[in-house]
Every structure is written in structure tokens, then in C-alpha cells.
mmCIF file of C-alpha atoms in Angstrom:
data_model
loop_
_atom_site.group_PDB
_atom_site.id
_atom_site.type_symbol
_atom_site.label_atom_id
_atom_site.label_comp_id
_atom_site.label_asym_id
_atom_site.label_seq_id
_atom_site.Cartn_x
_atom_site.Cartn_y
_atom_site.Cartn_z
ATOM 1 C CA UNK A 1 -0.106 -0.015 -0.236
ATOM 2 C CA UNK A 2 1.111 3.474 -0.752
ATOM 3 C CA UNK A 3 0.907 6.870 0.763
ATOM 4 C CA UNK A 4 -2.763 8.061 0.072
ATOM 5 C CA UNK A 5 -4.036 4.620 -0.095
ATOM 6 C CA UNK A 6 -3.073 4.124 -3.263
ATOM 7 C CA UNK A 7 -2.447 -0.244 -4.396
ATOM 8 C CA UNK A 8 0.171 -1.032 -6.251
ATOM 9 C CA UNK A 9 0.198 -4.320 -8.357
ATOM 10 C CA UNK A 10 3.137 -5.987 -11.019
ATOM 11 C CA UNK A 11 3.440 -4.129 -13.767
ATOM 12 C CA UNK A 12 0.188 -2.160 -13.200
ATOM 13 C CA UNK A 13 -0.405 1.464 -10.366
ATOM 14 C CA UNK A 14 -3.598 2.530 -9.974
ATOM 15 C CA UNK A 15 -3.388 6.033 -8.388
ATOM 16 C CA UNK A 16 -6.697 8.745 -7.447
ATOM 17 C CA UNK A 17 -6.026 12.332 -8.627
ATOM 18 C CA UNK A 18 -6.472 12.968 -5.297
ATOM 19 C CA UNK A 19 -4.233 10.522 -3.422
ATOM 20 C CA UNK A 20 -1.865 12.347 -5.828
ATOM 21 C CA UNK A 21 -1.043 15.068 -3.897
ATOM 22 C CA UNK A 22 -0.217 12.836 -1.059
ATOM 23 C CA UNK A 23 2.782 11.307 -2.158
ATOM 24 C CA UNK A 24 6.074 11.428 -0.587
ATOM 25 C CA UNK A 25 9.116 12.467 -2.589
ATOM 26 C CA UNK A 26 10.558 8.607 -2.244
ATOM 27 C CA UNK A 27 7.078 7.557 -3.900
ATOM 28 C CA UNK A 28 7.869 10.036 -6.315
ATOM 29 C CA UNK A 29 10.661 8.718 -7.384
ATOM 30 C CA UNK A 30 9.448 4.993 -7.638
ATOM 31 C CA UNK A 31 7.164 6.588 -9.808
ATOM 32 C CA UNK A 32 9.910 8.082 -12.186
ATOM 33 C CA UNK A 33 11.881 4.332 -12.880
ATOM 34 C CA UNK A 34 8.209 3.558 -14.899
ATOM 35 C CA UNK A 35 8.365 6.992 -16.669
ATOM 36 C CA UNK A 36 9.788 6.665 -19.565
ATOM 37 C CA UNK A 37 11.350 8.851 -22.659
ATOM 38 C CA UNK A 38 10.279 8.766 -26.274
ATOM 39 C CA UNK A 39 13.850 7.142 -27.519
ATOM 40 C CA UNK A 40 13.054 4.264 -24.903
ATOM 41 C CA UNK A 41 9.532 3.992 -26.381
ATOM 42 C CA UNK A 42 10.554 3.679 -30.292
ATOM 43 C CA UNK A 43 14.008 1.143 -29.153
ATOM 44 C CA UNK A 44 10.437 -0.851 -27.925
ATOM 45 C CA UNK A 45 8.515 -0.831 -30.465
ATOM 46 C CA UNK A 46 10.776 -0.123 -33.851
ATOM 47 C CA UNK A 47 11.302 -3.040 -35.990
ATOM 48 C CA UNK A 48 14.793 -3.945 -36.232
ATOM 49 C CA UNK A 49 16.496 -2.671 -39.094
ATOM 50 C CA UNK A 50 17.474 -5.404 -41.383
ATOM 51 C CA UNK A 51 19.828 -5.322 -44.231
ATOM 52 C CA UNK A 52 17.477 -6.818 -46.396
ATOM 53 C CA UNK A 53 14.732 -4.274 -46.015
ATOM 54 C CA UNK A 54 17.401 -1.378 -46.489
ATOM 55 C CA UNK A 55 18.335 -2.785 -49.739
ATOM 56 C CA UNK A 56 15.021 -4.182 -51.234
ATOM 57 C CA UNK A 57 13.802 -0.141 -50.340
ATOM 58 C CA UNK A 58 17.544 0.818 -52.175
ATOM 59 C CA UNK A 59 16.764 -1.233 -55.437
ATOM 60 C CA UNK A 60 13.501 -0.252 -55.425
ATOM 61 C CA UNK A 61 14.546 3.439 -55.150
ATOM 62 C CA UNK A 62 17.050 2.407 -57.736
ATOM 63 C CA UNK A 63 14.211 0.874 -59.766
ATOM 64 C CA UNK A 64 11.715 3.858 -59.767
ATOM 65 C CA UNK A 65 14.029 6.930 -60.909
ATOM 66 C CA UNK A 66 14.866 5.437 -64.128
ATOM 67 C CA UNK A 67 11.556 3.993 -64.542
ATOM 68 C CA UNK A 68 10.284 8.048 -63.998
ATOM 69 C CA UNK A 69 13.089 9.476 -65.909
ATOM 70 C CA UNK A 70 12.318 6.771 -69.461
ATOM 71 C CA UNK A 71 8.479 7.917 -68.173
ATOM 72 C CA UNK A 72 9.646 11.181 -68.147
ATOM 73 C CA UNK A 73 7.723 11.712 -64.619
ATOM 74 C CA UNK A 74 11.072 13.147 -62.644
ATOM 75 C CA UNK A 75 11.864 16.524 -62.353
ATOM 76 C CA UNK A 76 14.993 17.275 -60.212
ATOM 77 C CA UNK A 77 16.775 20.546 -58.419
ATOM 78 C CA UNK A 78 15.878 22.205 -55.417
ATOM 79 C CA UNK A 79 14.067 25.089 -56.864
ATOM 80 C CA UNK A 80 12.497 22.733 -59.195
ATOM 81 C CA UNK A 81 10.671 20.629 -57.445
ATOM 82 C CA UNK A 82 9.678 23.714 -55.402
ATOM 83 C CA UNK A 83 7.654 24.959 -58.644
ATOM 84 C CA UNK A 84 5.825 22.361 -58.983
ATOM 85 C CA UNK A 85 5.013 21.096 -55.061
ATOM 86 C CA UNK A 86 3.877 24.888 -55.941
ATOM 87 C CA UNK A 87 1.546 24.256 -58.730
ATOM 88 C CA UNK A 88 0.559 20.391 -58.985
ATOM 89 C CA UNK A 89 1.399 19.176 -55.306
ATOM 90 C CA UNK A 90 -1.740 16.350 -56.130
ATOM 91 C CA UNK A 91 0.287 15.095 -59.356
ATOM 92 C CA UNK A 92 3.518 14.604 -57.091
ATOM 93 C CA UNK A 93 3.386 11.213 -55.783
ATOM 94 C CA UNK A 94 6.976 10.778 -54.541
ATOM 95 C CA UNK A 95 9.854 13.113 -52.948
ATOM 96 C CA UNK A 96 13.805 11.988 -53.082
ATOM 97 C CA UNK A 97 15.799 14.737 -50.715
ATOM 98 C CA UNK A 98 19.691 14.096 -51.733
ATOM 99 C CA UNK A 99 23.271 15.123 -49.393
ATOM 100 C CA UNK A 100 26.771 14.051 -49.134
ATOM 101 C CA UNK A 101 28.395 15.093 -46.193
ATOM 102 C CA UNK A 102 29.421 18.419 -46.789
ATOM 103 C CA UNK A 103 25.584 19.506 -47.609
ATOM 104 C CA UNK A 104 25.054 18.768 -43.809
ATOM 105 C CA UNK A 105 26.182 21.669 -42.755
ATOM 106 C CA UNK A 106 24.828 23.569 -45.618
ATOM 107 C CA UNK A 107 22.201 25.907 -43.862
ATOM 108 C CA UNK A 108 19.905 27.196 -46.686
ATOM 109 C CA UNK A 109 19.735 23.291 -48.498
ATOM 110 C CA UNK A 110 19.131 22.185 -45.019
ATOM 111 C CA UNK A 111 16.246 25.095 -44.498
ATOM 112 C CA UNK A 112 14.922 24.250 -48.070
ATOM 113 C CA UNK A 113 14.215 20.743 -47.039
ATOM 114 C CA UNK A 114 12.577 21.056 -43.517
ATOM 115 C CA UNK A 115 10.127 23.147 -46.217
ATOM 116 C CA UNK A 116 9.981 20.416 -48.510
ATOM 117 C CA UNK A 117 9.465 17.727 -45.771
ATOM 118 C CA UNK A 118 6.492 19.758 -44.449
ATOM 119 C CA UNK A 119 5.246 20.701 -47.340
ATOM 120 C CA UNK A 120 5.565 17.064 -48.691
ATOM 121 C CA UNK A 121 3.909 15.041 -45.066
ATOM 122 C CA UNK A 122 1.343 18.080 -45.203
ATOM 123 C CA UNK A 123 -0.051 16.843 -48.588
ATOM 124 C CA UNK A 124 0.603 12.506 -47.617
ATOM 125 C CA UNK A 125 3.840 12.590 -50.365
ATOM 126 C CA UNK A 126 6.363 9.737 -49.178
ATOM 127 C CA UNK A 127 10.301 11.760 -48.579
ATOM 128 C CA UNK A 128 13.346 9.210 -48.030
ATOM 129 C CA UNK A 129 16.689 10.923 -47.823
ATOM 130 C CA UNK A 130 20.004 9.319 -49.208
ATOM 131 C CA UNK A 131 23.127 10.486 -48.467
ATOM 132 C CA UNK A 132 24.936 9.910 -52.040
ATOM 133 C CA UNK A 133 24.410 13.022 -54.306
ATOM 134 C CA UNK A 134 26.976 11.475 -56.774
ATOM 135 C CA UNK A 135 25.565 7.327 -56.867
ATOM 136 C CA UNK A 136 22.206 9.742 -57.761
ATOM 137 C CA UNK A 137 23.762 11.087 -60.425
ATOM 138 C CA UNK A 138 24.854 8.325 -61.848
ATOM 139 C CA UNK A 139 21.207 6.591 -61.824
ATOM 140 C CA UNK A 140 19.289 9.068 -62.942
ATOM 141 C CA UNK A 141 22.999 10.878 -65.627
ATOM 142 C CA UNK A 142 22.029 14.093 -64.875
ATOM 143 C CA UNK A 143 23.680 16.591 -66.655
ATOM 144 C CA UNK A 144 26.070 18.814 -64.997
ATOM 145 C CA UNK A 145 28.434 21.823 -65.799
ATOM 146 C CA UNK A 146 31.665 21.194 -67.306
ATOM 147 C CA UNK A 147 33.497 20.657 -64.211
ATOM 148 C CA UNK A 148 31.891 17.260 -64.468
ATOM 149 C CA UNK A 149 29.442 18.107 -61.507
ATOM 150 C CA UNK A 150 26.640 16.800 -61.326
ATOM 151 C CA UNK A 151 23.409 19.565 -61.498
ATOM 152 C CA UNK A 152 20.985 19.849 -58.278
ATOM 153 C CA UNK A 153 20.487 16.556 -57.515
ATOM 154 C CA UNK A 154 19.739 17.730 -53.537
ATOM 155 C CA UNK A 155 16.027 17.400 -54.674
ATOM 156 C CA UNK A 156 13.351 14.915 -56.969
ATOM 157 C CA UNK A 157 10.167 14.553 -57.285
ATOM 158 C CA UNK A 158 8.438 11.810 -58.549
ATOM 159 C CA UNK A 159 4.760 12.740 -61.137
ATOM 160 C CA UNK A 160 2.023 10.902 -62.476
ATOM 161 C CA UNK A 161 3.246 10.717 -66.079
ATOM 162 C CA UNK A 162 -0.691 11.100 -66.981
ATOM 163 C CA UNK A 163 -4.278 11.325 -64.228
ATOM 164 C CA UNK A 164 -4.892 8.130 -64.053
ATOM 165 C CA UNK A 165 -2.804 6.425 -61.288
ATOM 166 C CA UNK A 166 0.803 5.171 -62.194
ATOM 167 C CA UNK A 167 0.923 1.676 -61.258
ATOM 168 C CA UNK A 168 4.908 1.272 -61.002
ATOM 169 C CA UNK A 169 5.995 -1.933 -58.303
ATOM 170 C CA UNK A 170 8.978 -0.802 -57.037
ATOM 171 C CA UNK A 171 6.077 3.195 -55.934
ATOM 172 C CA UNK A 172 4.164 0.561 -54.200
ATOM 173 C CA UNK A 173 7.469 -1.194 -52.748
ATOM 174 C CA UNK A 174 9.102 2.410 -51.359
ATOM 175 C CA UNK A 175 5.298 3.475 -49.562
ATOM 176 C CA UNK A 176 5.014 0.410 -48.024
ATOM 177 C CA UNK A 177 8.527 1.022 -47.226
ATOM 178 C CA UNK A 178 7.953 5.134 -46.272
ATOM 179 C CA UNK A 179 4.214 3.375 -43.933
ATOM 180 C CA UNK A 180 5.733 1.241 -42.346
ATOM 181 C CA UNK A 181 8.648 4.062 -41.332
ATOM 182 C CA UNK A 182 6.139 6.525 -40.005
ATOM 183 C CA UNK A 183 4.860 3.812 -37.658
ATOM 184 C CA UNK A 184 8.213 3.565 -35.702
ATOM 185 C CA UNK A 185 8.497 7.489 -36.535
ATOM 186 C CA UNK A 186 11.100 7.569 -38.539
ATOM 187 C CA UNK A 187 9.126 10.273 -40.896
ATOM 188 C CA UNK A 188 12.245 10.594 -43.353
ATOM 189 C CA UNK A 189 13.876 7.735 -43.773
ATOM 190 C CA UNK A 190 17.184 7.047 -45.380
ATOM 191 C CA UNK A 191 17.653 4.962 -48.006
ATOM 192 C CA UNK A 192 21.202 3.231 -49.532
ATOM 193 C CA UNK A 193 21.509 3.374 -53.131
ATOM 194 C CA UNK A 194 22.777 -0.034 -54.157
ATOM 195 C CA UNK A 195 25.952 0.032 -56.125
#
């Protein structure tokens, strides 16, 4: 029996609002052991990130990028993507944000990423992060400058090629991957592209 008449059971604590005020500091310490942080809760509920799951998502993204490029429904570049999102967000089906390690310190790029992420989440557009812009350039074959640097691939949008819903198996795999990631509070999952 705890102070104030509250009873404790194994793994279960019943406390009335009236009795809470009567708890001593020792009783509060006992309750503190039962409070978990968000990180602890996420750690318990999280599905272990299997290598096969991540490789499957990377392969699906590779296939989707190639398919979207063939269909002519790929938009590359932060500013170009922002224009498309502003004009026709209902037609956008997927978003890829890409940044190398040196881009992580680019404040302007990070602000753009934050705004694009918020817009995509608000409009139910699945979104992922990729940490290798060079690999992304190799996949989509983006033209760059004379020095061989790729064009702006920090944001890539995949749109529907026509008014009918686009049924691509790779897109469906990535939609499922994003849904599973959101279920464990990973709103913008990272994907590693295959070599």
C-alpha cells in the first residue's frame, strides 16, 4: 500500500487524482522508474532495420528513378521541385532528398529540405533521404557543368505521367517502406542506393 491509499500491483499502478498529492518524495522516485522517454519507447516498438529491407528499398528506389526518367515524370533540383510542388502537388507521388556529408553544413539547403519535408508530409507525399548525390547522378544521368559536377540533385520529385494513377511495383514497394517507417516515427527514412 502506498501513501494516500493507492495500491500497487506488479507492473500496474492505480492512483487516484486526490491521492497523488499525498505522495512523498520517495513514492515519486518509485513512479519515476515507470516513466519512459520517447527514445526508450521508440526503441521498444521499432522494427529492427534489417539489411535486406534496406537493400530492397534501395533497389526499389533505383528502379523507380529509372522508370520515372523513361516516363518523363522526374523533376530534379530544389527550385524546380518547389515550383512543381507549388503548381501541382496532387500530381507528385514521391520525393527524394539527397545530401552528401559536406551538404549537411549548408544552412540554406537544410532550410529548403525542412520546407519540402513539411510540404510533402502535409500533402501525403512519401519522402526519403539519400546520402550519396554522386550515386544518384550516376543513376539518373544528370548533366552537370563542364567540370563534371552533377546538376542539382538535392531534391527529386516523381510525378504521375498522366491523370490515371501510376502503378509501378517499385513505387508500391517504396510506399510500403515509407508507411512502415512512419509507423515507428521515422518520417523521412534514409535509403542507401545499391552500387
